Amino acid sequence: MRIVALAGGIGGARFLRGLQAAAPEAEITVIGNTGDDISLFGLRVCPDLDTVMYTLGGGINEEQGWGRAGETFAVKEELGAYGVGPGWFGLGDRDFATHIVRTQMLEAGYKLSAVTEALCDRWKPGVRLIPMTDDQVETHVVVDDPERGRRAIHFQEWWVRLRASVPAESIAAVGAEDAKPAPGVLAAIGDADVVLLPPSNPVVSVGTILAVPGVRDAVAAKTVVGVSPIIGGAPVRGMADACLTAIGVETSARAVAEYYGADLLDGWLVDEADAGVEVDGIEVRSRPLLMSDPDATAAIAGAALDLARELAAGAAGTAGAAGEDAR
Amino acid sequence: MRIVALAGGIGGARFLRGLQAAAPEAEITVIGNTGDDISLFGLRVCPDLDTVMYTLGGGINEEQGWGRAGETFAVKEELGAYGVGPGWFGLGDRDFATHIVRTQMLEAGYKLSAVTEALCDRWKPGVRLIPMTDDQVETHVVVDDPERGRRAIHFQEWWVRLRASVPAESIAAVGAEDAKPAPGVLAAIGDADVVLLPPSNPVVSVGTILAVPGVRDAVAAKTVVGVSPIIGGAPVRGMADACLTAIGVETSARAVAEYYGADLLDGWLVDEADAGVEVDGIEVRSRPLLMSDPDATAAIAGAALDLARELAAGAAGTAGAAGEDAR
């Protein structure tokens, strides 16, 4: 079974680990969001790609969900001693090495997709991890900063430094409309039996990937099942509500499904708290969605796959045998 | 009193600390060697400048004489885990931060001299530290590598990886002849009362600084006292003999003085083991030269200054009052 998942950072990575447990024989391709990539200290940092790579490769700091296990912060402390910032972005020493290798390869002319593949040679995440694009796309947020007035800031500054405490007036994936999908992205989607949308941020993670020209159409042509990142009107984790509010979408499981659209989504998993939600043109199922431990997460991923198989079989007119073939 | 010193790495830095103790009121300008600078992992590393900066700024690993005190090596270990080398150059986490700041400033268009000044804003070495040039000069060594044949390698590869175990057939400061002295270098020398040559490597440290067009002539016009890096036919530390042999100079206190030349040197301090050495046109004095502790080192620096004052006074025809004015 060939599965494509569009993933952001922490939530996406945890879901993917559950997916691997639920479908150990599947060929999984992960299209990673690069809209929150940022250049810091002259180094190119790809938080979402790294979170997926570290999580699936066994190097993640499990407790915080990002960054490396056993991390130290000597470089960051020293940069601070030189007065060189920003200090609000938590780059650890082990993590720095990843960014040094990436930056060196990018400067040597390798594309981000090739760099990511090289980094994964070490981490062996068990999935094929492809950045959504090799072109630079950076999510910027317009805020009315109480101290500095209305200005556009990098998503990371809003998200990490300001903890999204200042409302976003708008959010834009700068460069997305001119970006091309990275090599392999459209082919992987085209070859997929199922496309899954993990409970990543629907605006700045999955939404940014879908904004790369060609990706949304390719995904929409497949059987697509999403897992709601919103439970009972609040994000499962993170501050997705701040992003949804910025683009005028209600923070609810139903509204997110409508935001993705019935042209894209075939199935939508919502939490039991949202049982009864209906969305025109989308098959909605409810079940517990808290990724509280690996088993619970694997069960959620398995349920998403089951729904996808059921929908695919239904679409193919062979609904009777659905649901058990690949597990 | 205005003093200029031409310094390499460990030996030069220790001598400079002694000089500060011997002449606490003096204005000291250090012209630092950049010929052993190297780009590693996309970062510009300036070993000699950093050794001076860390030593005089209180950040040095006292035992090994280079690198940072309390250093850790997480970044290097991680780079190794990615298979990214070289592993033979010992960059620690704290040290990495220096190179990250430097590289970022260089890429922003700042010259190395301005970068060095910015780094010294933190370290406050108590001297003005200027790289010999803002242009790239790299010392290369031709070796007949048993495994890879005759080839030119970066000085650091010969010095650090091979520990100078393969004879150098030749040593060249590539780029030196087209380099310009960094801003402030010639002015500092011109304004100096005394120029000192610490017991740094006479070939790849002091020799490289003198190879920058204009520097040697400016120095030669001043009262110049050197401290022999050779005691009784062997280097005080390091492997200066391998460098001297490569350029056909005997490893002796006398031969190094002759290599510098009577046009350059006015006075030359040799160790007691070399008492009786005479060099035409150069005033040679013998005293203990082992920089075994800070007091011994300060006494050596003080003796160099005393000799310089004596020679300067003699040149001015006022030898009677020499030696005590500025201490």
XYZ file of C-alpha atoms in Angstrom, chain A residues 40-43 53-54 68 71-72 74-79 81-82 84-85 92-98 100-101 104 107 118-120 122-123, chain B residues 40-43 53-54 68 71-72 74-79 81-82 84-85 92-98 100-101 104 107 118-120 122-123:
70
model
C 19.291 31.830 11.549
C 22.946 32.622 12.141
C 23.568 32.106 8.435
C 22.215 28.573 8.649
C 13.183 13.182 10.615
C 14.171 13.205 14.275
C 17.111 16.523 19.807
C 20.485 18.222 23.703
C 22.919 20.844 25.018
C 26.641 25.681 24.375
C 26.584 27.254 20.908
C 23.438 29.221 21.649
C 24.803 30.457 24.966
C 27.999 31.571 23.264
C 26.103 33.341 20.488
C 27.513 36.094 24.860
C 28.507 37.701 21.553
C 24.127 37.682 18.458
C 20.489 36.738 18.282
C 20.691 23.106 20.421
C 24.220 21.941 19.717
C 23.172 18.645 18.135
C 20.554 20.412 16.083
C 23.137 22.961 14.928
C 25.085 20.164 13.270
C 22.058 19.315 11.112
C 25.488 23.177 9.337
C 25.398 20.110 7.111
C 26.925 23.499 3.484
C 25.741 26.329 -0.659
C 21.212 12.897 2.550
C 20.273 13.809 6.116
C 17.789 10.938 6.165
C 21.674 8.913 8.700
C 18.293 8.976 10.418
C 35.526 24.125 7.697
C 31.872 23.126 7.485
C 31.208 26.345 5.590
C 32.572 28.396 8.468
C 41.651 36.542 21.626
C 40.728 33.660 23.904
C 37.864 27.212 24.780
C 34.554 23.058 25.910
C 32.133 20.383 24.706
C 28.368 17.838 20.576
C 28.371 19.569 17.186
C 31.520 17.782 16.084
C 30.180 14.402 17.174
C 26.968 15.024 15.294
C 28.787 16.105 12.166
C 27.420 10.952 12.743
C 26.375 12.552 9.443
C 30.730 15.004 7.476
C 34.397 15.745 8.077
C 34.291 22.583 20.053
C 30.756 23.833 20.571
C 31.791 27.130 22.157
C 34.367 27.658 19.461
C 31.761 26.960 16.774
C 29.797 29.971 17.958
C 32.787 32.222 17.238
C 29.320 31.171 13.158
C 29.391 34.831 14.171
C 27.791 35.527 9.276
C 28.908 37.033 4.457
C 33.497 42.925 16.922
C 34.494 39.581 18.411
C 36.987 41.369 20.666
C 33.143 40.592 23.873
C 36.554 39.264 24.865
